[in-house]
N, CA, C and O atoms as a Maestro MAE file, in Angstrom:
{
 s_m_m2io_version
 :::
 2.0.0
}

f_m_ct {
 s_m_title
 :::
 protein
 m_atom[224] {
  # First column is atom index #
  i_m_mmod_type
  r_m_x_coord
  r_m_y_coord
  r_m_z_coord
  i_m_residue_number
  s_m_chain_name
  s_m_pdb_residue_name
  s_m_pdb_atom_name
  i_m_atomic_number
  :::
  1 25 0.849 -1.192 0.000 1 A "MET " " N  " 7
  2 3 0.000 0.000 0.000 1 A "MET " " CA " 6
  3 2 0.886 1.244 0.000 1 A "MET " " C  " 6
  4 15 1.878 1.328 0.725 1 A "MET " " O  " 8
  5 25 0.503 2.188 -0.823 2 A "GLU " " N  " 7
  6 3 1.265 3.427 -0.907 2 A "GLU " " CA " 6
  7 2 0.669 4.460 0.028 2 A "GLU " " C  " 6
  8 15 -0.509 4.391 0.380 2 A "GLU " " O  " 8
  9 25 1.495 5.423 0.430 3 A "VAL " " N  " 7
  10 3 1.009 6.504 1.287 3 A "VAL " " CA " 6
  11 2 -0.037 7.301 0.524 3 A "VAL " " C  " 6
  12 15 0.184 7.694 -0.621 3 A "VAL " " O  " 8
  13 25 -1.179 7.537 1.164 4 A "GLY " " N  " 7
  14 3 -2.232 8.316 0.539 4 A "GLY " " CA " 6
  15 2 -3.147 7.492 -0.358 4 A "GLY " " C  " 6
  16 15 -4.135 8.010 -0.879 4 A "GLY " " O  " 8
  17 25 -2.829 6.224 -0.542 5 A "GLU " " N  " 7
  18 3 -3.667 5.347 -1.361 5 A "GLU " " CA " 6
  19 2 -4.991 5.095 -0.648 5 A "GLU " " C  " 6
  20 15 -5.029 4.889 0.565 5 A "GLU " " O  " 8
  21 25 -6.076 5.114 -1.424 6 A "ARG " " N  " 7
  22 3 -7.383 4.819 -0.831 6 A "ARG " " CA " 6
  23 2 -7.606 3.317 -0.890 6 A "ARG " " C  " 6
  24 15 -7.412 2.685 -1.928 6 A "ARG " " O  " 8
  25 25 -8.016 2.761 0.240 7 A "VAL " " N  " 7
  26 3 -8.188 1.315 0.311 7 A "VAL " " CA " 6
  27 2 -9.658 1.022 0.564 7 A "VAL " " C  " 6
  28 15 -10.222 1.471 1.562 7 A "VAL " " O  " 8
  29 25 -10.277 0.275 -0.329 8 A "GLU " " N  " 7
  30 3 -11.684 -0.068 -0.154 8 A "GLU " " CA " 6
  31 2 -11.838 -1.579 -0.229 8 A "GLU " " C  " 6
  32 15 -11.020 -2.266 -0.840 8 A "GLU " " O  " 8
  33 25 -12.888 -2.087 0.392 9 A "SER " " N  " 7
  34 3 -13.096 -3.531 0.395 9 A "SER " " CA " 6
  35 2 -14.566 -3.831 0.193 9 A "SER " " C  " 6
  36 15 -15.428 -3.056 0.607 9 A "SER " " O  " 8
  37 25 -14.852 -4.952 -0.442 10 A "ASP " " N  " 7
  38 3 -16.239 -5.365 -0.639 10 A "ASP " " CA " 6
  39 2 -16.920 -5.601 0.699 10 A "ASP " " C  " 6
  40 15 -18.122 -5.378 0.842 10 A "ASP " " O  " 8
  41 25 -16.138 -6.055 1.684 11 A "HIS " " N  " 7
  42 3 -16.727 -6.481 2.945 11 A "HIS " " CA " 6
  43 2 -16.936 -5.327 3.915 11 A "HIS " " C  " 6
  44 15 -17.792 -5.394 4.797 11 A "HIS " " O  " 8
  45 25 -16.139 -4.257 3.747 12 A "MET " " N  " 7
  46 3 -16.119 -3.238 4.792 12 A "MET " " CA " 6
  47 2 -16.517 -1.884 4.242 12 A "MET " " C  " 6
  48 15 -15.997 -1.454 3.212 12 A "MET " " O  " 8
  49 25 -17.437 -1.203 4.918 13 A "PRO " " N  " 7
  50 3 -17.880 0.119 4.472 13 A "PRO " " CA " 6
  51 2 -16.933 1.208 4.955 13 A "PRO " " C  " 6
  52 15 -17.385 2.243 5.445 13 A "PRO " " O  " 8
  53 25 -15.628 0.994 4.824 14 A "ILE " " N  " 7
  54 3 -14.688 2.020 5.260 14 A "ILE " " CA " 6
  55 2 -13.682 2.288 4.162 14 A "ILE " " C  " 6
  56 15 -13.380 1.417 3.346 14 A "ILE " " O  " 8
  57 25 -13.167 3.505 4.154 15 A "VAL " " N  " 7
  58 3 -12.080 3.858 3.248 15 A "VAL " " CA " 6
  59 2 -10.961 4.384 4.113 15 A "VAL " " C  " 6
  60 15 -11.165 5.287 4.925 15 A "VAL " " O  " 8
  61 25 -9.784 3.825 3.944 16 A "VAL " " N  " 7
  62 3 -8.652 4.224 4.772 16 A "VAL " " CA " 6
  63 2 -7.609 4.865 3.883 16 A "VAL " " C  " 6
  64 15 -7.269 4.327 2.829 16 A "VAL " " O  " 8
  65 25 -7.096 6.019 4.305 17 A "THR " " N  " 7
  66 3 -5.923 6.531 3.609 17 A "THR " " CA " 6
  67 2 -4.740 6.175 4.479 17 A "THR " " C  " 6
  68 15 -4.723 6.444 5.680 17 A "THR " " O  " 8
  69 25 -3.751 5.565 3.852 18 A "VAL " " N  " 7
  70 3 -2.624 5.014 4.591 18 A "VAL " " CA " 6
  71 2 -1.901 6.112 5.353 18 A "VAL " " C  " 6
  72 15 -1.415 5.884 6.461 18 A "VAL " " O  " 8
  73 25 -1.826 7.292 4.771 19 A "LYS " " N  " 7
  74 3 -1.107 8.397 5.405 19 A "LYS " " CA " 6
  75 2 -1.719 8.719 6.766 19 A "LYS " " C  " 6
  76 15 -0.999 8.960 7.734 19 A "LYS " " O  " 8
  77 25 -3.053 8.723 6.836 20 A "GLU " " N  " 7
  78 3 -3.724 9.027 8.096 20 A "GLU " " CA " 6
  79 2 -3.427 7.950 9.131 20 A "GLU " " C  " 6
  80 15 -3.193 8.257 10.300 20 A "GLU " " O  " 8
  81 25 -3.435 6.698 8.707 21 A "ARG " " N  " 7
  82 3 -3.205 5.603 9.651 21 A "ARG " " CA " 6
  83 2 -1.807 5.691 10.235 21 A "ARG " " C  " 6
  84 15 -1.624 5.538 11.442 21 A "ARG " " O  " 8
  85 25 -0.816 5.938 9.379 22 A "VAL " " N  " 7
  86 3 0.570 5.933 9.831 22 A "VAL " " CA " 6
  87 2 0.874 7.206 10.605 22 A "VAL " " C  " 6
  88 15 1.613 7.176 11.590 22 A "VAL " " O  " 8
  89 25 0.308 8.326 10.165 23 A "GLY " " N  " 7
  90 3 0.636 9.621 10.767 23 A "GLY " " CA " 6
  91 2 -0.178 9.903 12.010 23 A "GLY " " C  " 6
  92 15 0.166 9.459 13.106 23 A "GLY " " O  " 8
  93 25 -1.271 10.653 11.833 24 A "ARG " " N  " 7
  94 3 -2.058 11.099 12.984 24 A "ARG " " CA " 6
  95 2 -2.682 9.920 13.722 24 A "ARG " " C  " 6
  96 15 -2.820 8.828 13.172 24 A "ARG " " O  " 8
  97 25 -3.058 10.160 14.976 25 A "GLY " " N  " 7
  98 3 -3.749 9.114 15.730 25 A "GLY " " CA " 6
  99 2 -2.847 8.480 16.771 25 A "GLY " " C  " 6
  100 15 -3.296 8.159 17.871 25 A "GLY " " O  " 8
  101 25 -1.588 8.299 16.435 26 A "GLY " " N  " 7
  102 3 -0.657 7.741 17.415 26 A "GLY " " CA " 6
  103 2 -1.088 6.363 17.889 26 A "GLY " " C  " 6
  104 15 -1.751 5.623 17.162 26 A "GLY " " O  " 8
  105 25 -0.707 6.026 19.110 27 A "MET " " N  " 7
  106 3 -0.959 4.683 19.637 27 A "MET " " CA " 6
  107 2 -2.440 4.406 19.807 27 A "MET " " C  " 6
  108 15 -2.905 3.309 19.498 27 A "MET " " O  " 8
  109 25 -3.196 5.398 20.299 28 A "ARG " " N  " 7
  110 3 -4.602 5.117 20.571 28 A "ARG " " CA " 6
  111 2 -5.308 4.709 19.282 28 A "ARG " " C  " 6
  112 15 -6.063 3.737 19.264 28 A "ARG " " O  " 8
  113 25 -5.064 5.445 18.219 29 A "GLY " " N  " 7
  114 3 -5.688 5.120 16.940 29 A "GLY " " CA " 6
  115 2 -5.286 3.733 16.475 29 A "GLY " " C  " 6
  116 15 -6.121 2.959 16.007 29 A "GLY " " O  " 8
  117 25 -3.993 3.420 16.606 30 A "ARG " " N  " 7
  118 3 -3.515 2.109 16.167 30 A "ARG " " CA " 6
  119 2 -4.143 1.008 17.000 30 A "ARG " " C  " 6
  120 15 -4.560 -0.019 16.465 30 A "ARG " " O  " 8
  121 25 -4.213 1.217 18.316 31 A "LYS " " N  " 7
  122 3 -4.762 0.171 19.188 31 A "LYS " " CA " 6
  123 2 -6.219 -0.100 18.823 31 A "LYS " " C  " 6
  124 15 -6.634 -1.254 18.711 31 A "LYS " " O  " 8
  125 25 -6.994 0.971 18.637 32 A "GLU " " N  " 7
  126 3 -8.404 0.775 18.293 32 A "GLU " " CA " 6
  127 2 -8.505 0.025 16.971 32 A "GLU " " C  " 6
  128 15 -9.342 -0.863 16.809 32 A "GLU " " O  " 8
  129 25 -7.645 0.392 16.031 33 A "GLU " " N  " 7
  130 3 -7.676 -0.242 14.720 33 A "GLU " " CA " 6
  131 2 -7.321 -1.721 14.840 33 A "GLU " " C  " 6
  132 15 -7.966 -2.566 14.220 33 A "GLU " " O  " 8
  133 25 -6.291 -2.039 15.641 34 A "GLU " " N  " 7
  134 3 -5.884 -3.432 15.808 34 A "GLU " " CA " 6
  135 2 -7.009 -4.247 16.437 34 A "GLU " " C  " 6
  136 15 -7.275 -5.374 16.021 34 A "GLU " " O  " 8
  137 25 -7.670 -3.668 17.446 35 A "ARG " " N  " 7
  138 3 -8.752 -4.394 18.103 35 A "ARG " " CA " 6
  139 2 -9.868 -4.647 17.091 35 A "ARG " " C  " 6
  140 15 -10.442 -5.735 17.045 35 A "ARG " " O  " 8
  141 25 -10.166 -3.636 16.285 36 A "TRP " " N  " 7
  142 3 -11.223 -3.780 15.282 36 A "TRP " " CA " 6
  143 2 -10.859 -4.880 14.299 36 A "TRP " " C  " 6
  144 15 -11.712 -5.686 13.927 36 A "TRP " " O  " 8
  145 25 -9.598 -4.922 13.874 37 A "TRP " " N  " 7
  146 3 -9.174 -5.957 12.930 37 A "TRP " " CA " 6
  147 2 -9.240 -7.334 13.561 37 A "TRP " " C  " 6
  148 15 -9.600 -8.310 12.902 37 A "TRP " " O  " 8
  149 25 -8.887 -7.415 14.851 38 A "GLU " " N  " 7
  150 3 -8.955 -8.713 15.527 38 A "GLU " " CA " 6
  151 2 -10.395 -9.214 15.547 38 A "GLU " " C  " 6
  152 15 -10.659 -10.388 15.286 38 A "GLU " " O  " 8
  153 25 -11.324 -8.306 15.862 39 A "GLU " " N  " 7
  154 3 -12.737 -8.706 15.894 39 A "GLU " " CA " 6
  155 2 -13.180 -9.136 14.495 39 A "GLU " " C  " 6
  156 15 -13.846 -10.159 14.335 39 A "GLU " " O  " 8
  157 25 -12.807 -8.350 13.487 40 A "TRP " " N  " 7
  158 3 -13.222 -8.632 12.111 40 A "TRP " " CA " 6
  159 2 -12.652 -9.966 11.650 40 A "TRP " " C  " 6
  160 15 -13.378 -10.812 11.127 40 A "TRP " " O  " 8
  161 25 -11.345 -10.151 11.847 41 A "ASN " " N  " 7
  162 3 -10.706 -11.385 11.397 41 A "ASN " " CA " 6
  163 2 -11.225 -12.578 12.183 41 A "ASN " " C  " 6
  164 15 -11.380 -13.663 11.621 41 A "ASN " " O  " 8
  165 25 -11.496 -12.402 13.465 42 A "GLY " " N  " 7
  166 3 -12.045 -13.480 14.277 42 A "GLY " " CA " 6
  167 2 -13.392 -13.923 13.736 42 A "GLY " " C  " 6
  168 15 -13.668 -15.120 13.650 42 A "GLY " " O  " 8
  169 25 -14.234 -12.961 13.371 43 A "ALA " " N  " 7
  170 3 -15.552 -13.288 12.838 43 A "ALA " " CA " 6
  171 2 -15.411 -14.036 11.516 43 A "ALA " " C  " 6
  172 15 -16.142 -14.994 11.262 43 A "ALA " " O  " 8
  173 25 -14.480 -13.607 10.679 44 A "ARG " " N  " 7
  174 3 -14.303 -14.276 9.385 44 A "ARG " " CA " 6
  175 2 -13.805 -15.698 9.577 44 A "ARG " " C  " 6
  176 15 -14.219 -16.599 8.847 44 A "ARG " " O  " 8
  177 25 -12.923 -15.917 10.545 45 A "LYS " " N  " 7
  178 3 -12.416 -17.266 10.798 45 A "LYS " " CA " 6
  179 2 -13.555 -18.187 11.220 45 A "LYS " " C  " 6
  180 15 -13.632 -19.333 10.779 45 A "LYS " " O  " 8
  181 25 -14.433 -17.681 12.071 46 A "VAL " " N  " 7
  182 3 -15.559 -18.493 12.534 46 A "VAL " " CA " 6
  183 2 -16.442 -18.865 11.344 46 A "VAL " " C  " 6
  184 15 -16.855 -20.017 11.211 46 A "VAL " " O  " 8
  185 25 -16.733 -17.886 10.477 47 A "GLU " " N  " 7
  186 3 -17.563 -18.175 9.303 47 A "GLU " " CA " 6
  187 2 -16.905 -19.238 8.437 47 A "GLU " " C  " 6
  188 15 -17.567 -20.171 7.982 47 A "GLU " " O  " 8
  189 25 -15.604 -19.097 8.209 48 A "GLY " " N  " 7
  190 3 -14.883 -20.059 7.372 48 A "GLY " " CA " 6
  191 2 -14.941 -21.454 7.965 48 A "GLY " " C  " 6
  192 15 -15.132 -22.431 7.240 48 A "GLY " " O  " 8
  193 25 -14.778 -21.557 9.281 49 A "ASN " " N  " 7
  194 3 -14.814 -22.865 9.928 49 A "ASN " " CA " 6
  195 2 -16.196 -23.490 9.803 49 A "ASN " " C  " 6
  196 15 -16.314 -24.691 9.560 49 A "ASN " " O  " 8
  197 25 -17.235 -22.690 9.968 50 A "LEU " " N  " 7
  198 3 -18.594 -23.221 9.858 50 A "LEU " " CA " 6
  199 2 -18.827 -23.769 8.451 50 A "LEU " " C  " 6
  200 15 -19.393 -24.849 8.285 50 A "LEU " " O  " 8
  201 25 -18.387 -23.019 7.442 51 A "GLU " " N  " 7
  202 3 -18.578 -23.475 6.063 51 A "GLU " " CA " 6
  203 2 -17.860 -24.798 5.844 51 A "GLU " " C  " 6
  204 15 -18.397 -25.701 5.203 51 A "GLU " " O  " 8
  205 25 -16.641 -24.915 6.378 52 A "ARG " " N  " 7
  206 3 -15.867 -26.135 6.192 52 A "ARG " " CA " 6
  207 2 -16.554 -27.318 6.873 52 A "ARG " " C  " 6
  208 15 -16.585 -28.424 6.333 52 A "ARG " " O  " 8
  209 25 -17.102 -27.073 8.061 53 A "GLU " " N  " 7
  210 3 -17.779 -28.153 8.788 53 A "GLU " " CA " 6
  211 2 -18.975 -28.662 7.989 53 A "GLU " " C  " 6
  212 15 -19.221 -29.867 7.929 53 A "GLU " " O  " 8
  213 25 -19.719 -27.740 7.374 54 A "GLN " " N  " 7
  214 3 -20.930 -28.137 6.656 54 A "GLN " " CA " 6
  215 2 -20.604 -28.951 5.409 54 A "GLN " " C  " 6
  216 15 -21.401 -29.794 4.996 54 A "GLN " " O  " 8
  217 25 -19.430 -28.708 4.799 55 A "LYS " " N  " 7
  218 3 -19.082 -29.414 3.560 55 A "LYS " " CA " 6
  219 2 -18.757 -30.876 3.822 55 A "LYS " " C  " 6
  220 15 -18.886 -31.700 2.916 55 A "LYS " " O  " 8
  221 25 -18.342 -31.219 5.031 56 A "ARG " " N  " 7
  222 3 -17.942 -32.604 5.321 56 A "ARG " " CA " 6
  223 2 -19.108 -33.567 5.205 56 A "ARG " " C  " 6
  224 15 -18.940 -34.768 5.417 56 A "ARG " " O  " 8
  :::
 }
 m_bond[223] {
  # First column is bond index #
  i_m_from
  i_m_to
  i_m_order
  :::
  1 1 2 1
  2 2 3 1
  3 3 4 2
  4 3 5 1
  5 5 6 1
  6 6 7 1
  7 7 8 2
  8 7 9 1
  9 9 10 1
  10 10 11 1
  11 11 12 2
  12 11 13 1
  13 13 14 1
  14 14 15 1
  15 15 16 2
  16 15 17 1
  17 17 18 1
  18 18 19 1
  19 19 20 2
  20 19 21 1
  21 21 22 1
  22 22 23 1
  23 23 24 2
  24 23 25 1
  25 25 26 1
  26 26 27 1
  27 27 28 2
  28 27 29 1
  29 29 30 1
  30 30 31 1
  31 31 32 2
  32 31 33 1
  33 33 34 1
  34 34 35 1
  35 35 36 2
  36 35 37 1
  37 37 38 1
  38 38 39 1
  39 39 40 2
  40 39 41 1
  41 41 42 1
  42 42 43 1
  43 43 44 2
  44 43 45 1
  45 45 46 1
  46 46 47 1
  47 47 48 2
  48 47 49 1
  49 49 50 1
  50 50 51 1
  51 51 52 2
  52 51 53 1
  53 53 54 1
  54 54 55 1
  55 55 56 2
  56 55 57 1
  57 57 58 1
  58 58 59 1
  59 59 60 2
  60 59 61 1
  61 61 62 1
  62 62 63 1
  63 63 64 2
  64 63 65 1
  65 65 66 1
  66 66 67 1
  67 67 68 2
  68 67 69 1
  69 69 70 1
  70 70 71 1
  71 71 72 2
  72 71 73 1
  73 73 74 1
  74 74 75 1
  75 75 76 2
  76 75 77 1
  77 77 78 1
  78 78 79 1
  79 79 80 2
  80 79 81 1
  81 81 82 1
  82 82 83 1
  83 83 84 2
  84 83 85 1
  85 85 86 1
  86 86 87 1
  87 87 88 2
  88 87 89 1
  89 89 90 1
  90 90 91 1
  91 91 92 2
  92 91 93 1
  93 93 94 1
  94 94 95 1
  95 95 96 2
  96 95 97 1
  97 97 98 1
  98 98 99 1
  99 99 100 2
  100 99 101 1
  101 101 102 1
  102 102 103 1
  103 103 104 2
  104 103 105 1
  105 105 106 1
  106 106 107 1
  107 107 108 2
  108 107 109 1
  109 109 110 1
  110 110 111 1
  111 111 112 2
  112 111 113 1
  113 113 114 1
  114 114 115 1
  115 115 116 2
  116 115 117 1
  117 117 118 1
  118 118 119 1
  119 119 120 2
  120 119 121 1
  121 121 122 1
  122 122 123 1
  123 123 124 2
  124 123 125 1
  125 125 126 1
  126 126 127 1
  127 127 128 2
  128 127 129 1
  129 129 130 1
  130 130 131 1
  131 131 132 2
  132 131 133 1
  133 133 134 1
  134 134 135 1
  135 135 136 2
  136 135 137 1
  137 137 138 1
  138 138 139 1
  139 139 140 2
  140 139 141 1
  141 141 142 1
  142 142 143 1
  143 143 144 2
  144 143 145 1
  145 145 146 1
  146 146 147 1
  147 147 148 2
  148 147 149 1
  149 149 150 1
  150 150 151 1
  151 151 152 2
  152 151 153 1
  153 153 154 1
  154 154 155 1
  155 155 156 2
  156 155 157 1
  157 157 158 1
  158 158 159 1
  159 159 160 2
  160 159 161 1
  161 161 162 1
  162 162 163 1
  163 163 164 2
  164 163 165 1
  165 165 166 1
  166 166 167 1
  167 167 168 2
  168 167 169 1
  169 169 170 1
  170 170 171 1
  171 171 172 2
  172 171 173 1
  173 173 174 1
  174 174 175 1
  175 175 176 2
  176 175 177 1
  177 177 178 1
  178 178 179 1
  179 179 180 2
  180 179 181 1
  181 181 182 1
  182 182 183 1
  183 183 184 2
  184 183 185 1
  185 185 186 1
  186 186 187 1
  187 187 188 2
  188 187 189 1
  189 189 190 1
  190 190 191 1
  191 191 192 2
  192 191 193 1
  193 193 194 1
  194 194 195 1
  195 195 196 2
  196 195 197 1
  197 197 198 1
  198 198 199 1
  199 199 200 2
  200 199 201 1
  201 201 202 1
  202 202 203 1
  203 203 204 2
  204 203 205 1
  205 205 206 1
  206 206 207 1
  207 207 208 2
  208 207 209 1
  209 209 210 1
  210 210 211 1
  211 211 212 2
  212 211 213 1
  213 213 214 1
  214 214 215 1
  215 215 216 2
  216 215 217 1
  217 217 218 1
  218 218 219 1
  219 219 220 2
  220 219 221 1
  221 221 222 1
  222 222 223 1
  223 223 224 2
  :::
 }
}
């Protein structure tokens, strides 16, 4: 990802500019972001596991 690049995803209604993430916000911003990603990734892992279980 380049600085200032806009990042969009089909799954998430957010747009992140990399410059803002790296620059302003400091630790608090990063911590909140990390926690949010942990929750998001955790939910996706659970969905993936459920799908795999059903295919067996």
